[in-house]
Amino acid sequence: MNRKQKKNLIRIILASVLMIGFIFVPVDGVWKLLLFLIPYFIVGYDILIKAGKGIIHFQPFDECFLMTLATVGAMIVGLMGDGDFVEAVAVMLFYQIGEWFQSYAVGKSRKNITELMDIRPDHANIEKDGELVETDPDEVEVGTVIVVKPGEKIPIDGVIVEGESAVNTGALTGESLPKDVMTGDEVISGCVNLSGVLRIRTTKEFGESTVSKILELVENASSRKSRSENFISKFARIYTPVVVIAAVVLAVLPPLIFMMTGGDPRWTVWIYRALTFLVISCPCALVISIPLSFFAGIGGASRAGVLVKGSNCIEALSKTKTVVFDKTGTLTKGVFEVTAVHPEKADENTLLHLAAHVERYSTHPIAASLRAAYPDEADGCEISDVKEISGQGITALVNGSAAAVGSEKLMMSVGSEVTQCPHDHTGTVIHVASDGVYLGHIEISDVIKDGAEEAVRSLKASGIKKTVMLTGDSKRVASSVAVKLGIDEVYSELLPQDKVEKLEALIEARKPSELVAFAGDGINDAPVITRADVGIAMGALGSDAAIEAADVVLMDDDPRKITRAVGIAQKCMAIVKQNIWFSLGVKLLCLVLGALGFANMWTAIFADVGVMVLCVLNAIRALFVSRL
Ligand code: ADP
Ligand code: MG
């Protein structure tokens, strides 16, 4: 509870005590009114001020105005008729109780989110003359060696140059098992170092590090509004004036008709009904609970390692009916090992030597495995003119001859013939040519990720109608993977731009309400991620392009997280819809009852505050979507 909340709680309690006490004071009329004005002002002065400001600025139609109008009206009715002023005070009181509750709930969920986003490091340790100096992470230059002690957060992305330890990635990925790291491993900021002292050479500036990216993402999430949210704010803008006009009509029209037909106009009855109508009509529950639900949903998702960039993405994700996957790195590990070398015009060693050299600078997962297969890569050979052709492979000049390492397409484009590998495998075949002469191929075994099959199956179970795989790899490998995983449609031998085209075709063919999501690993998929209705980047920490492009960022590369993300979005949207229908339904019912004279102001305020409290509680549930 913060200070304002404490103060308001005291006001509420004080006003309730006074109000109940004054019921037993034996005075009448104006004296009684003056008495009840004390708790009324105590609990409602800020509302009155806000309503006054609204009128001065010609924007009177907000809930403060509604409350002021209703309570002042109730006092006038009391003065003219039944002498009851409790009601006016009670309406204000309950309204404030509702407000208090809501601010408490919002504060709670905000706190929850910042707590789970408690990954911002406050310093980086730099060694100077044998002593550790705490430095602002912002001031650490790329390439500096920083020291992270056990228990500290890793402040900046980098590579371990000394030490081994276990790190907890929980705050980032939702994964509770610690990960072992040692010299040479890359580590990302935001993880907590658990056991040993680590010396890390930073590879990024703080502002470009994972931690900063994530914080930025979460901080901006609330500004990207969903359609439901926009609908609600537009709705409130039209709704309030309409209700006020309806109330005026209700107060004036029936008495006039009665008067003209010679009956008793009963002004106070109709004015009272109109005031009740106003109290009921306050749309607070909707206006408050919808953004709160999304907010809580985004918080809940990030707890599970699913970063959603805004409530519009939650809404889109919940409507997804087709999920399109990239193969390498998304469904398969992309961590390869060379399993066989089939030389034709050269020996095994030459082939591996060439491949490893050409791949020296590539970040593609294939590159790492080719480099690993030829350990003494740094042997003084001259490499120049390296060109990475996205989705095909690499060409370069090695000791003066033009080497090409990659797919069949690449071989064709350098004018080399290709020998098909006769073996059956899930892995990839990398062809090697030199000066347009085919030298042979290298077989790499890629393995399907542990959770991939379950991911595809569970997506189906959660209402996804179609799964599709797009890959730059050969047809044989692609269909073998697709069959193993139970994927519905496969398109192979695609270049990155072909992937965009295929995805656009899928988007073209879908119904407007059934969206298409694309999940990729972000190595060369950023264009496809951008083009999808919902772009999902997985394990993308480190790939800035993918984080920029994506709507949803999965913190680790487990494909089951995709199902998780869809599930979380569906649950969050379900909560939003429950709130919309429930509060609109109750409102409508009360409005009708109020207009007909079956509901008095007490029922009205109970309905209003009650609905709001229930909606806010329901919204808070979204914080726990990851557990539902
Ligand atoms: P996917 O679409 O399955 O993610 P990519 O588009 O990354 O696969 O790559 C498609 C194909 O292009 C690979 O199967 C490989 O034959 C070739 N290729 C891409 N990058 C490289 C590279 N760095 N070295 C060798 N071959 C590559
Ligand atoms: Mg890929």
mmCIF file of N, CA and C in Angstrom, residues 84 135 144 216 249 282 319 322 327 336 346 365 387 399 438 443 474 550 580 588:
data_model
loop_
_atom_site.group_PDB
_atom_site.id
_atom_site.type_symbol
_atom_site.label_atom_id
_atom_site.label_comp_id
_atom_site.label_asym_id
_atom_site.label_seq_id
_atom_site.Cartn_x
_atom_site.Cartn_y
_atom_site.Cartn_z
ATOM 1 N N ASP A 84 -33.820 11.650 3.364
ATOM 2 C CA ASP A 84 -32.766 10.651 3.518
ATOM 3 C C ASP A 84 -31.506 11.096 2.784
ATOM 4 N N THR A 135 31.311 -0.075 -11.672
ATOM 5 C CA THR A 135 31.138 0.920 -12.719
ATOM 6 C C THR A 135 29.698 0.872 -13.222
ATOM 7 N N THR A 144 35.687 -4.914 -22.980
ATOM 8 C CA THR A 144 36.214 -4.820 -21.623
ATOM 9 C C THR A 144 36.004 -6.160 -20.913
ATOM 10 N N GLU A 216 13.229 -2.626 -22.433
ATOM 11 C CA GLU A 216 12.640 -1.703 -23.393
ATOM 12 C C GLU A 216 11.325 -2.273 -23.931
ATOM 13 N N VAL A 249 -33.778 12.727 -20.194
ATOM 14 C CA VAL A 249 -35.067 12.364 -20.782
ATOM 15 C C VAL A 249 -35.920 11.619 -19.763
ATOM 16 N N CYS A 282 -22.242 4.229 -14.928
ATOM 17 C CA CYS A 282 -20.803 4.470 -14.863
ATOM 18 C C CYS A 282 -20.011 3.290 -15.433
ATOM 19 N N LYS A 319 -5.964 -15.362 -31.897
ATOM 20 C CA LYS A 319 -6.776 -15.655 -33.079
ATOM 21 C C LYS A 319 -6.029 -16.505 -34.095
ATOM 22 N N THR A 322 -3.176 -20.807 -38.001
ATOM 23 C CA THR A 322 -2.142 -21.490 -38.764
ATOM 24 C C THR A 322 -0.795 -21.103 -38.179
ATOM 25 N N LYS A 327 12.536 -24.442 -40.425
ATOM 26 C CA LYS A 327 13.057 -25.734 -39.976
ATOM 27 C C LYS A 327 14.329 -25.607 -39.139
ATOM 28 N N PHE A 336 24.952 -28.970 -35.309
ATOM 29 C CA PHE A 336 25.239 -30.122 -36.145
ATOM 30 C C PHE A 336 26.567 -30.748 -35.816
ATOM 31 N N ALA A 346 38.502 -34.751 -54.602
ATOM 32 C CA ALA A 346 39.575 -34.380 -53.685
ATOM 33 C C ALA A 346 39.532 -35.338 -52.511
ATOM 34 N N PRO A 365 24.080 -21.744 -37.999
ATOM 35 C CA PRO A 365 24.410 -22.943 -37.221
ATOM 36 C C PRO A 365 25.237 -23.959 -38.021
ATOM 37 N N LYS A 387 31.312 -14.171 -49.376
ATOM 38 C CA LYS A 387 29.936 -13.738 -49.584
ATOM 39 C C LYS A 387 29.003 -14.784 -49.010
ATOM 40 N N ASN A 399 42.949 -19.151 -51.037
ATOM 41 C CA ASN A 399 44.234 -19.236 -51.739
ATOM 42 C C ASN A 399 44.072 -18.988 -53.238
ATOM 43 N N TYR A 438 33.006 -29.723 -59.027
ATOM 44 C CA TYR A 438 32.399 -30.345 -57.855
ATOM 45 C C TYR A 438 33.402 -31.209 -57.120
ATOM 46 N N GLU A 443 28.118 -34.621 -45.093
ATOM 47 C CA GLU A 443 26.814 -34.870 -44.467
ATOM 48 C C GLU A 443 26.827 -34.352 -43.035
ATOM 49 N N SER A 474 16.905 -29.243 -48.586
ATOM 50 C CA SER A 474 16.409 -30.066 -49.704
ATOM 51 C C SER A 474 15.089 -30.745 -49.359
ATOM 52 N N ALA A 550 9.880 -9.104 -34.440
ATOM 53 C CA ALA A 550 8.874 -10.018 -33.903
ATOM 54 C C ALA A 550 7.799 -9.307 -33.084
ATOM 55 N N ILE A 580 -15.766 -8.096 -20.466
ATOM 56 C CA ILE A 580 -16.607 -7.253 -21.315
ATOM 57 C C ILE A 580 -18.066 -7.688 -21.197
ATOM 58 N N LEU A 588 -26.488 -3.463 -18.271
ATOM 59 C CA LEU A 588 -27.701 -3.347 -19.058
ATOM 60 C C LEU A 588 -28.926 -3.734 -18.229
#
